[in-house]
Amino acid sequence: MPGTPRAPLWRHTPRDALLLAFSVAQFAVTILLAAGWDTAHAAGRPAAFVLLTAMTAYNIIVVSHLFTHAPWFTSHRLNALVSVLNSANIGQSVQAYHLTHVRNHHRFNNDAKGPDGTTRDTSSTYRDGVDGEHTPLLSYALGGALDSLADRARETLYTTRLWRVGERETALLPLVSRREPRRTRELRQVRADRAAHCLSLALFAAVSWQWTLFCYLPAFFTALTVVNVQNYYRHYGADPADRAADSVSHYGRLYNLLAFNDGYHQEHHLSPATHWSGLPAVRERHRALLESRPRIVSPVPAVLGFLHRRRPRLHHRGTSAGGTP
């Protein structure tokens, strides 16, 4: 009698193994950097800082971002393990990242301020802007990084309640599913992720407290700043009132090869649940819509968006029309 056929390992494509490999390699390299800090040469320490910053920023922008939208495995347990691993890699809960990014940002899509004087998207580039403008870049990038660093510091204090999501976490709790058992599973995952983050930080300090203090924490802050610059120029100048022009794409082949089609950001906004491998097809499917109205296509990746000097300011048209999406 034939047995029950096994479910496939990969939910979308075996090519996601490349993202998993990066995740495992990042954690291993991080441990090696900590262990080698005391004996590193003078030039080795700045190099370690740059490498750690680049790995963390890449993981947040590409690896964990893609995972939050399209988990790699058919198995919930394997996905939970990946979430724990990358929570250690990016210094924050991947499950919480999913809740705030997928269920807030992709619901309100970097909206402009409404009649209540604020934005519904808590990461919107307009949130602290004045007169319908974006928040100034330095304020958005550095201020956001400081806020994130403060949030992570508070989470280390949640050790006293074993990292459980507390009743006063009013920014996070409304984003958790209301349905059981999904709600319990999501809250449990946030807790496991936080534990992984805090315990990995303790491990790093045990290996080398000097590296943790003088390399890891500054690199983590710098990576958060880079991530905020990336998010800023993914939306800067775009029209928040136009569903087909509310973000910025970059179609450079090399960047999209190395970053798993991260440049297809407008397409990602149109279809957030689409796996990274399907984003070029989203562009083709919506080509008529995308070409029917003014939108921004950047000649450089978003992290270098400040080099796009002649970028249009479509948000002037959108805000003057008085609308939010």
Coordinates of C-alpha atoms in Angstrom, one line a residue:
M1 CA 0.0 0.0 0.0
P2 CA 1.6 3.3 -1.0
G3 CA 2.4 5.7 1.8
T4 CA 1.1 9.2 2.1
P5 CA 3.0 11.5 -0.2
R6 CA 5.3 13.9 1.6
A7 CA 4.7 17.7 1.4
P8 CA 7.5 19.5 -0.4
L9 CA 10.1 21.1 1.7
W10 CA 10.2 24.5 0.1
R11 CA 6.9 26.4 -0.2
H12 CA 7.9 28.4 -3.2
T13 CA 11.3 27.5 -4.7
P14 CA 14.5 25.7 -3.6
R15 CA 16.3 29.0 -4.5
D16 CA 15.2 30.2 -1.1
A17 CA 18.0 28.0 0.2
L18 CA 20.4 30.8 -0.8
L19 CA 18.6 33.1 1.7
L20 CA 18.8 30.4 4.3
A21 CA 22.5 29.9 3.6
F22 CA 23.1 33.6 4.1
S23 CA 21.2 33.5 7.4
V24 CA 23.3 30.6 8.8
A25 CA 26.5 32.1 7.5
Q26 CA 25.8 35.5 9.0
F27 CA 25.4 34.0 12.5
A28 CA 28.5 31.9 12.1
V29 CA 30.6 34.9 10.9
T30 CA 29.2 37.1 13.7
I31 CA 30.5 34.6 16.3
L32 CA 33.9 34.4 14.5
L33 CA 34.1 38.2 14.5
A34 CA 33.4 38.3 18.2
A35 CA 35.9 35.6 19.0
G36 CA 38.7 37.2 16.9
W37 CA 38.2 40.8 18.2
D38 CA 40.9 40.7 20.8
T39 CA 43.6 39.5 18.4
A40 CA 42.4 41.4 15.3
H41 CA 44.9 43.7 13.6
A42 CA 44.3 47.5 13.5
A43 CA 42.8 47.3 10.0
G44 CA 40.8 44.2 10.9
R45 CA 38.5 46.0 13.4
P46 CA 37.1 48.6 11.0
A47 CA 36.7 45.9 8.4
A48 CA 34.7 43.8 11.0
F49 CA 32.5 46.8 11.7
V50 CA 31.8 47.3 8.0
L51 CA 31.1 43.6 7.4
L52 CA 28.8 43.3 10.4
T53 CA 26.9 46.5 9.3
A54 CA 26.5 45.2 5.8
M55 CA 25.3 41.8 6.8
T56 CA 22.7 43.1 9.3
A57 CA 21.4 45.8 6.8
Y58 CA 21.2 43.2 4.0
N59 CA 19.4 40.8 6.2
I60 CA 16.8 43.3 7.3
I61 CA 16.3 44.8 3.8
V62 CA 16.4 41.6 1.8
V63 CA 16.4 38.3 3.7
S64 CA 14.1 38.9 6.6
H65 CA 11.9 41.2 4.6
L66 CA 11.3 38.6 2.0
F67 CA 10.7 35.9 4.6
T68 CA 8.0 38.0 6.4
H69 CA 6.1 38.2 3.1
A70 CA 6.6 34.6 1.9
P71 CA 8.0 32.2 4.4
W72 CA 10.3 29.7 2.8
F73 CA 9.1 26.3 4.1
T74 CA 5.8 24.4 4.1
S75 CA 6.6 23.4 7.7
H76 CA 5.5 25.9 10.4
R77 CA 8.2 24.6 12.7
L78 CA 11.0 25.2 10.2
N79 CA 9.7 28.7 9.5
A80 CA 9.6 29.3 13.3
L81 CA 13.3 28.2 13.5
V82 CA 14.2 30.6 10.7
S83 CA 12.4 33.4 12.5
V84 CA 14.4 32.6 15.7
L85 CA 17.7 32.5 13.7
N86 CA 17.2 35.8 11.9
S87 CA 15.9 37.5 15.1
A88 CA 19.4 36.8 16.4
N89 CA 20.9 38.1 13.2
I90 CA 19.0 41.4 13.0
G91 CA 18.7 42.1 16.7
Q92 CA 14.9 42.1 16.8
S93 CA 11.9 39.8 16.4
V94 CA 11.2 38.8 12.8
Q95 CA 7.6 38.0 13.8
A96 CA 7.2 41.5 15.2
Y97 CA 8.8 42.8 12.0
H98 CA 6.1 40.8 10.1
L99 CA 3.3 42.3 12.1
T100 CA 4.5 45.9 11.9
H101 CA 5.6 45.8 8.2
V102 CA 3.0 43.5 6.5
R103 CA 0.0 44.4 8.6
N104 CA 0.7 48.1 9.0
H105 CA 3.0 49.4 6.3
H106 CA 1.4 47.3 3.5
R107 CA -2.0 48.2 4.7
F108 CA -1.5 52.0 4.6
N109 CA 1.4 52.2 2.1
N110 CA 3.4 55.1 3.4
D111 CA 0.3 57.3 3.6
A112 CA 0.3 61.1 4.0
K113 CA -1.1 62.7 7.1
G114 CA -4.8 62.5 7.5
P115 CA -7.3 65.0 9.1
D116 CA -6.1 63.8 12.5
G117 CA -2.6 65.2 11.8
T118 CA -0.8 61.9 11.7
T119 CA -0.3 58.9 9.4
R120 CA -1.8 55.5 9.8
D121 CA 1.5 53.9 8.6
T122 CA 3.7 54.2 11.6
S123 CA 6.8 54.0 9.4
S124 CA 5.6 56.6 6.9
T125 CA 8.1 59.1 5.6
Y126 CA 5.4 61.7 6.1
R127 CA 4.8 61.0 9.8
D128 CA 7.0 63.9 11.1
G129 CA 6.9 66.0 8.0
V130 CA 5.5 69.5 7.8
D131 CA 3.1 71.0 5.2
G132 CA 2.7 67.7 3.4
E133 CA 6.4 67.1 3.0
H134 CA 8.4 64.1 3.9
T135 CA 10.2 64.0 7.2
P136 CA 13.8 65.3 6.7
L137 CA 16.1 62.5 5.9
L138 CA 18.5 62.8 8.9
S139 CA 15.5 63.0 11.2
Y140 CA 13.9 59.9 9.7
A141 CA 17.1 57.8 9.4
L142 CA 18.9 58.7 12.7
G143 CA 15.8 59.4 14.7
G144 CA 14.2 56.1 13.6
A145 CA 17.4 54.2 14.4
L146 CA 17.5 55.7 17.9
D147 CA 13.8 54.8 18.5
S148 CA 14.5 51.2 17.3
L149 CA 17.6 51.0 19.6
A150 CA 15.5 52.2 22.5
D151 CA 12.8 49.6 21.7
R152 CA 15.4 46.8 21.6
A153 CA 16.8 48.0 25.0
R154 CA 13.3 47.8 26.5
E155 CA 12.9 44.3 25.1
T156 CA 15.9 43.2 27.0
L157 CA 14.1 44.2 30.2
Y158 CA 11.3 41.9 29.2
T159 CA 13.6 39.1 30.5
T160 CA 11.7 39.6 33.8
R161 CA 8.6 38.2 32.2
L162 CA 10.5 35.8 29.9
W163 CA 9.9 38.0 26.9
R164 CA 6.2 37.6 26.8
V165 CA 4.2 40.3 24.9
G166 CA 2.8 42.5 27.6
E167 CA -0.7 44.0 27.8
R168 CA 0.7 47.5 27.5
E169 CA 2.4 46.9 24.2
T170 CA -0.4 48.8 22.5
A171 CA 1.5 49.3 19.2
L172 CA 2.1 45.6 18.7
L173 CA -1.0 43.9 20.1
P174 CA -3.6 45.3 17.7
L175 CA -1.6 43.9 14.8
V176 CA -1.7 40.3 16.2
S177 CA -4.3 38.0 14.6
R178 CA -7.6 37.9 16.5
R179 CA -8.2 34.3 15.5
E180 CA -7.1 31.3 17.5
P181 CA -4.9 29.3 17.3
R182 CA -3.1 31.8 15.0
R183 CA -3.0 34.5 17.6
T184 CA -1.4 32.3 20.2
R185 CA 1.2 31.1 17.7
E186 CA 2.1 34.6 16.7
L187 CA 2.5 35.8 20.3
R188 CA 4.6 32.7 21.1
Q189 CA 6.8 33.4 18.1
V190 CA 7.4 37.0 19.1
R191 CA 8.4 35.6 22.6
A192 CA 10.8 33.0 21.1
D193 CA 12.3 35.6 18.8
R194 CA 12.9 38.1 21.6
A195 CA 14.5 35.3 23.7
A196 CA 16.8 34.5 20.7
H197 CA 17.8 38.1 20.3
C198 CA 18.5 38.7 24.0
L199 CA 20.3 35.3 24.6
S200 CA 22.4 35.8 21.5
L201 CA 23.4 39.3 22.8
A202 CA 24.4 37.6 26.1
L203 CA 26.4 35.0 24.1
F204 CA 28.2 37.8 22.1
A205 CA 29.1 39.6 25.4
A206 CA 30.4 36.3 26.9
V207 CA 32.6 35.8 23.9
S208 CA 33.9 39.4 23.9
W209 CA 32.2 42.2 25.8
Q210 CA 34.6 44.6 24.1
W211 CA 33.5 43.6 20.7
T212 CA 29.8 43.8 21.7
L213 CA 30.2 47.3 23.1
F214 CA 32.6 48.8 20.5
C215 CA 31.7 46.9 17.3
Y216 CA 28.3 45.1 17.5
L217 CA 26.2 47.9 19.0
P218 CA 27.6 50.7 16.8
A219 CA 27.3 48.4 13.7
F220 CA 23.7 47.5 14.7
F221 CA 22.8 51.2 15.0
T222 CA 24.5 52.0 11.7
A223 CA 22.6 49.1 10.0
L224 CA 19.3 50.5 11.3
T225 CA 20.2 53.9 9.9
V226 CA 21.0 52.4 6.5
V227 CA 17.7 50.5 6.5
N228 CA 15.9 53.7 7.2
V229 CA 17.7 55.5 4.3
Q230 CA 16.6 52.6 2.1
N231 CA 13.0 52.8 3.2
Y232 CA 13.1 56.6 2.8
Y233 CA 14.1 56.5 -0.9
R234 CA 11.8 53.7 -1.6
H235 CA 9.0 56.2 -1.2
Y236 CA 10.6 59.7 -1.4
G237 CA 8.7 61.8 -4.0
A238 CA 6.2 59.1 -4.8
D239 CA 2.5 59.9 -4.8
P240 CA 0.8 58.4 -1.7
A241 CA -2.6 59.0 -3.2
D242 CA -2.0 56.8 -6.2
R243 CA -2.0 53.0 -5.6
A244 CA 0.2 52.5 -8.7
A245 CA 2.7 55.3 -8.0
D246 CA 3.1 55.3 -4.2
S247 CA 6.6 53.8 -4.2
V248 CA 9.8 53.8 -6.2
S249 CA 11.3 50.9 -8.3
H250 CA 14.8 50.3 -9.6
Y251 CA 15.3 47.8 -12.4
G252 CA 19.0 47.5 -12.4
R253 CA 19.9 43.8 -13.3
L254 CA 22.9 43.4 -11.0
Y255 CA 21.1 44.9 -8.0
N256 CA 18.0 42.8 -8.5
L257 CA 20.2 39.7 -9.0
L258 CA 22.1 40.3 -5.7
A259 CA 19.0 41.5 -3.8
F260 CA 16.5 39.0 -5.0
N261 CA 14.4 41.5 -7.0
D262 CA 14.2 44.0 -4.1
G263 CA 14.3 46.8 -6.7
Y264 CA 10.7 45.9 -7.8
H265 CA 9.2 47.9 -5.0
Q266 CA 6.2 49.4 -6.8
E267 CA 5.3 45.9 -7.9
H268 CA 5.8 44.7 -4.4
H269 CA 3.4 47.3 -3.2
L270 CA 0.8 46.1 -5.7
S271 CA 1.2 42.5 -4.7
P272 CA 2.9 42.2 -1.3
A273 CA 2.2 38.4 -1.0
T274 CA 4.0 37.6 -4.3
H275 CA 7.2 35.7 -3.8
W276 CA 10.4 37.6 -4.9
S277 CA 10.8 35.4 -8.0
G278 CA 7.4 36.5 -9.3
L279 CA 7.8 40.3 -9.1
P280 CA 9.0 40.7 -12.7
A281 CA 5.8 38.9 -13.7
V282 CA 3.8 41.4 -11.6
R283 CA 5.4 44.2 -13.6
E284 CA 4.3 42.6 -16.8
R285 CA 0.8 41.9 -15.6
H286 CA 0.3 45.5 -14.5
R287 CA 2.4 47.1 -17.3
A288 CA -0.5 49.0 -18.8
L289 CA -1.5 50.4 -15.4
L290 CA 2.1 51.4 -14.5
E291 CA 2.7 53.1 -17.8
S292 CA -0.6 55.0 -17.7
R293 CA 0.4 57.5 -15.1
P294 CA 3.5 59.4 -13.8
R295 CA 5.6 57.3 -11.4
I296 CA 9.2 57.3 -10.3
V297 CA 11.7 54.8 -11.6
S298 CA 15.1 55.3 -9.9
P299 CA 18.4 54.8 -11.8
V300 CA 20.1 53.8 -8.5
P301 CA 19.1 51.4 -5.7
A302 CA 17.1 53.0 -2.9
V303 CA 20.0 53.0 -0.5
L304 CA 21.7 55.3 -2.9
G305 CA 18.6 57.3 -3.6
F306 CA 20.3 60.6 -2.6
L307 CA 22.2 60.4 -5.8
H308 CA 19.0 60.6 -7.8
R309 CA 19.1 64.4 -7.9
R310 CA 16.4 64.9 -10.5
R311 CA 13.8 62.8 -8.9
P312 CA 10.2 64.1 -9.5
R313 CA 8.1 65.2 -6.6
L314 CA 4.8 63.4 -7.3
H315 CA 3.8 63.7 -3.7
H316 CA 3.1 67.4 -4.3
R317 CA 0.4 66.5 -6.8
G318 CA -0.9 63.8 -4.5
T319 CA -1.1 65.9 -1.3
S320 CA -2.5 68.9 -3.2
A321 CA -5.3 66.6 -4.3
G322 CA -6.0 66.2 -0.7
G323 CA -6.1 62.5 -0.6
T324 CA -4.5 59.6 1.3
P325 CA -4.8 56.0 0.0

